Short mmCIF file of C-alpha atoms and ligand atoms in Angstrom, two decimals:
data_model
loop_
_atom_site.label_atom_id
_atom_site.label_comp_id
_atom_site.label_asym_id
_atom_site.label_seq_id
_atom_site.Cartn_x
_atom_site.Cartn_y
_atom_site.Cartn_z
CA MET E 28 -90.06 47.09 -112.42
CA GLN E 29 -89.85 50.32 -114.39
CA ALA E 30 -93.08 52.30 -114.51
CA ILE E 31 -93.15 52.12 -118.30
CA ASP E 32 -92.84 48.32 -118.18
CA ALA E 33 -95.77 48.05 -115.77
CA LEU E 34 -97.85 50.38 -117.93
CA LEU E 35 -97.13 48.41 -121.11
CA ALA E 36 -97.36 44.92 -119.66
CA ARG E 37 -100.29 45.14 -117.23
CA ARG E 38 -103.18 42.90 -118.00
CA SER E 39 -106.02 41.54 -115.93
CA ALA E 40 -105.73 38.17 -114.25
CA ARG E 41 -108.51 35.69 -114.89
CA ALA E 42 -107.69 33.59 -111.80
CA LEU E 43 -106.24 34.95 -108.60
CA THR E 44 -105.06 32.98 -105.60
CA ASP E 45 -102.94 33.48 -102.49
CA PRO E 46 -100.70 35.19 -101.70
CA ALA E 47 -102.61 38.43 -101.67
CA PRO E 48 -100.75 41.72 -101.26
CA ASP E 49 -99.57 41.79 -97.64
CA ALA E 50 -99.77 44.79 -95.31
CA ALA E 51 -96.63 46.43 -96.75
CA ALA E 52 -97.77 45.90 -100.35
CA LEU E 53 -101.26 47.14 -99.55
CA ASP E 54 -99.75 50.23 -98.01
CA LEU E 55 -97.93 50.92 -101.28
CA ILE E 56 -101.05 50.17 -103.31
CA PHE E 57 -103.09 52.72 -101.33
CA SER E 58 -100.22 55.20 -101.46
CA ALA E 59 -100.25 54.86 -105.26
CA ALA E 60 -104.02 55.43 -105.24
CA ALA E 61 -103.57 58.60 -103.24
CA ARG E 62 -101.20 59.93 -105.93
CA ALA E 63 -103.93 59.83 -108.57
CA PRO E 64 -104.67 63.13 -110.30
CA ASP E 65 -107.21 64.91 -108.12
CA HIS E 66 -108.64 68.26 -109.19
CA GLY E 67 -109.13 70.43 -106.12
CA ARG E 68 -107.34 67.97 -103.82
CA LEU E 69 -110.68 66.61 -102.69
CA ARG E 70 -109.40 63.04 -102.28
CA PRO E 71 -112.78 61.83 -103.55
CA TRP E 72 -112.00 58.12 -103.11
CA ARG E 73 -113.14 55.69 -100.47
CA PHE E 74 -111.89 52.12 -100.09
CA LEU E 75 -113.41 49.07 -98.47
CA VAL E 76 -111.05 46.14 -97.90
CA VAL E 77 -112.67 42.70 -97.96
CA ARG E 78 -110.60 39.62 -97.17
CA GLY E 79 -110.63 36.31 -95.35
CA ALA E 80 -113.95 35.31 -93.82
CA ALA E 81 -115.44 38.76 -94.55
CA ARG E 82 -115.69 37.65 -98.17
CA GLU E 83 -118.68 35.58 -97.08
CA ARG E 84 -120.41 38.82 -96.12
CA LEU E 85 -119.66 40.37 -99.52
CA GLY E 86 -120.89 37.18 -101.20
CA ALA E 87 -124.15 37.40 -99.22
CA VAL E 88 -124.61 41.03 -100.30
CA LEU E 89 -124.08 40.06 -103.96
CA ALA E 90 -126.49 37.13 -103.67
CA ASP E 91 -129.13 39.30 -101.94
CA HIS E 92 -128.85 41.76 -104.80
CA LEU E 93 -129.31 39.01 -107.38
CA ARG E 94 -132.35 37.68 -105.50
CA ARG E 95 -133.91 41.14 -105.38
CA MET E 96 -133.37 41.59 -109.12
CA HIS E 97 -134.61 38.09 -109.95
CA PRO E 98 -136.95 36.84 -107.20
CA GLN E 99 -137.41 33.47 -108.96
CA ILE E 100 -133.71 32.72 -109.18
CA GLY E 101 -132.56 29.27 -108.08
CA GLU E 102 -130.24 28.36 -105.22
CA GLU E 103 -127.53 27.22 -107.63
CA SER E 104 -127.28 30.67 -109.21
CA LEU E 105 -127.31 32.32 -105.79
CA GLN E 106 -124.47 30.09 -104.65
CA ARG E 107 -122.49 30.96 -107.79
CA GLU E 108 -123.01 34.63 -106.94
CA ARG E 109 -121.83 34.11 -103.34
CA LEU E 110 -118.69 32.43 -104.62
CA LYS E 111 -117.78 35.49 -106.68
CA ALA E 112 -116.44 37.01 -103.48
CA PHE E 113 -113.97 34.12 -103.30
CA ARG E 114 -112.48 34.67 -106.76
CA ALA E 115 -109.51 36.35 -105.10
CA PRO E 116 -108.01 36.47 -101.62
CA LEU E 117 -108.39 40.23 -101.35
CA ILE E 118 -110.99 42.58 -102.76
CA VAL E 119 -111.04 46.35 -102.50
CA ALA E 120 -114.27 48.14 -103.33
CA VAL E 121 -113.37 51.57 -104.65
CA ALA E 122 -115.98 54.32 -104.46
CA ALA E 123 -116.11 57.92 -105.56
CA HIS E 124 -117.23 60.12 -102.70
CA CYS E 125 -118.36 63.14 -104.66
CA ASP E 126 -119.15 66.52 -103.23
CA GLY E 127 -121.92 68.01 -105.34
CA ALA E 128 -121.40 71.41 -103.73
CA ALA E 129 -117.71 71.56 -104.64
CA LYS E 130 -116.48 73.75 -107.48
CA ILE E 131 -114.99 70.68 -109.14
CA PRO E 132 -117.52 68.89 -111.41
CA VAL E 133 -118.76 65.55 -110.09
CA ILE E 134 -117.51 63.80 -113.23
CA GLU E 135 -113.98 64.93 -112.41
CA GLN E 136 -114.31 63.61 -108.88
CA THR E 137 -115.55 60.27 -110.23
CA LEU E 138 -112.70 60.16 -112.74
CA ALA E 139 -110.22 60.80 -109.94
CA ALA E 140 -111.56 57.73 -108.08
CA GLY E 141 -111.23 55.73 -111.32
CA ALA E 142 -107.67 56.95 -111.74
CA ALA E 143 -106.97 55.86 -108.16
CA ALA E 144 -108.34 52.40 -108.97
CA HIS E 145 -106.08 52.14 -112.02
CA ALA E 146 -103.07 53.23 -109.99
CA MET E 147 -103.86 50.46 -107.50
CA MET E 148 -103.96 47.86 -110.27
CA LEU E 149 -100.66 49.07 -111.67
CA ALA E 150 -99.02 49.17 -108.25
CA ALA E 151 -100.13 45.61 -107.55
CA PHE E 152 -98.77 44.48 -110.92
CA ALA E 153 -95.45 46.26 -110.37
CA LEU E 154 -95.16 44.53 -106.98
CA GLY E 155 -95.54 41.08 -108.56
CA PHE E 156 -99.25 40.61 -107.83
CA ASN E 157 -102.13 40.97 -110.20
CA ALA E 158 -105.68 42.22 -110.17
CA MET E 159 -108.99 42.34 -112.00
CA TRP E 160 -111.42 45.27 -112.07
CA LYS E 161 -115.05 44.20 -111.94
CA THR E 162 -118.34 45.98 -111.53
CA GLY E 163 -121.62 44.35 -112.60
CA ASP E 164 -125.11 45.61 -111.71
CA ALA E 165 -124.45 45.20 -107.99
CA ALA E 166 -121.86 47.98 -108.08
CA TYR E 167 -124.57 50.45 -109.05
CA ASP E 168 -127.24 49.29 -106.61
CA ALA E 169 -128.15 51.56 -103.68
CA ALA E 170 -128.86 48.68 -101.27
CA VAL E 171 -125.48 47.10 -102.06
CA ARG E 172 -123.75 50.42 -101.44
CA GLN E 173 -125.52 50.77 -98.11
CA ALA E 174 -124.84 47.16 -97.06
CA LEU E 175 -121.14 47.79 -97.67
CA GLY E 176 -121.19 50.94 -95.58
CA PHE E 177 -120.89 53.49 -98.38
CA GLY E 178 -122.89 56.69 -98.21
CA PRO E 179 -125.93 57.43 -100.40
CA GLY E 180 -123.87 59.85 -102.52
CA ASP E 181 -121.00 57.42 -103.03
CA ALA E 182 -120.60 55.64 -106.36
CA ILE E 183 -118.80 52.31 -106.46
CA VAL E 184 -116.43 52.55 -109.42
CA GLY E 185 -115.16 49.02 -109.07
CA PHE E 186 -114.47 45.90 -107.10
CA LEU E 187 -110.75 45.30 -107.47
CA TYR E 188 -109.80 41.67 -107.03
CA PHE E 189 -106.19 41.21 -105.94
CA GLY E 190 -103.96 38.18 -105.59
CA THR E 191 -101.36 36.18 -107.42
CA GLU E 192 -101.97 34.99 -110.94
CA GLY E 193 -102.03 31.25 -111.48
CA PRO E 194 -99.74 29.44 -113.92
CA GLU E 195 -102.19 29.92 -116.81
CA ARG E 196 -101.36 33.54 -117.39
CA ALA E 197 -103.24 35.29 -120.13
CA PRO E 198 -100.84 36.43 -122.86
CA ALA E 199 -100.30 40.17 -122.85
CA VAL E 200 -102.21 41.42 -125.87
CA ARG E 201 -100.66 44.38 -127.58
CA SER E 202 -103.41 46.95 -127.60
CA GLU E 203 -104.04 48.81 -130.82
CA TRP E 204 -104.48 52.52 -130.35
CA ARG E 205 -103.54 54.16 -133.67
CA ASP E 206 -107.10 54.06 -134.99
CA ARG E 207 -108.26 56.00 -131.92
CA VAL E 208 -105.92 58.95 -132.31
CA ARG E 209 -106.53 62.11 -134.32
CA GLU E 210 -104.47 65.23 -134.43
CA LEU E 211 -106.11 68.61 -134.67
CA PRO E 212 -104.69 70.25 -137.81
CA PRO E 213 -103.69 73.91 -137.60
CA VAL E 214 -106.12 76.40 -139.19
C1 LIG U 25 -115.05 50.34 -114.85
C2 LIG U 25 -114.74 48.94 -115.33
C3 LIG U 25 -115.59 47.92 -114.99
C4 LIG U 25 -115.34 46.62 -115.44
N1 LIG U 25 -116.21 45.62 -115.09
C5 LIG U 25 -115.98 44.36 -115.52
C6 LIG U 25 -116.85 43.29 -115.12
O1 LIG U 25 -117.79 43.49 -114.37
N2 LIG U 25 -116.59 42.07 -115.61
C7 LIG U 25 -115.52 41.81 -116.45
O2 LIG U 25 -115.35 40.67 -116.87
N3 LIG U 25 -114.67 42.81 -116.80
C8 LIG U 25 -114.86 44.05 -116.35
N4 LIG U 25 -114.00 45.07 -116.70
C9 LIG U 25 -112.91 44.78 -117.67
C10 LIG U 25 -111.76 44.03 -117.07
O3 LIG U 25 -111.38 44.60 -115.83
C11 LIG U 25 -110.53 44.03 -118.02
O4 LIG U 25 -109.98 45.32 -118.13
C12 LIG U 25 -110.87 43.54 -119.41
O5 LIG U 25 -111.31 42.21 -119.31
C13 LIG U 25 -109.67 43.59 -120.36
O6 LIG U 25 -108.59 42.87 -119.86
P1 LIG U 25 -107.16 43.54 -119.70
O7 LIG U 25 -107.26 44.50 -118.54
O8 LIG U 25 -106.25 42.39 -119.46
O9 LIG U 25 -106.86 44.25 -120.98
C14 LIG U 25 -114.20 46.35 -116.23
C15 LIG U 25 -113.31 47.40 -116.52
C16 LIG U 25 -113.57 48.67 -116.07
C17 LIG U 25 -112.59 49.78 -116.39
#
């Protein structure tokens, strides 16, 4: 697939099943991430791969978070939360590992991690897989970060769900952009 085709056609998958990107595809996906624009060459991204039975552990972390936020919540809601980790065969949590002492502003380091996440989604799409970028309150919770082994200064920018899109593919919506563009006139 041409890069321009992937850029213009990518859309998120609502339902993802096996097969997930295999080792070779995942290698390419991470290689694409590592080519994201990165001011200062800080490589301010960290990745946590969650697949197979380990998804139960992620589900438990998400459910614990929900219970902490809503102590009265029922078992049915907690179970729904646990099952979120099974929405796709492979999940990669992407975090920005920002160095506050670096010359490069923290926002630029965070943006670099976001750009890496987008590159991963595009790489997966170009390889015939699909993905969905999710966050939710759990992504911004310190206890969740710690339970997943991220450092206190890390910021989860997304949980990327990877797999193969089912037969009910969402139509690619042509995104309007003209109303968001201005051109600075000369003086
Ligand atoms: C940082 C970020 C966080 C997101 N978090 C969520 C989320 O938690 N839940 C959700 O349904 N969509 C979330 N989205 C949006 C979807 O990933 C997706 O982009 C959106 O539904 C539009 O679909 P499309 O990518 O096919 O245009 C997030 C997107 C970004 C960039």
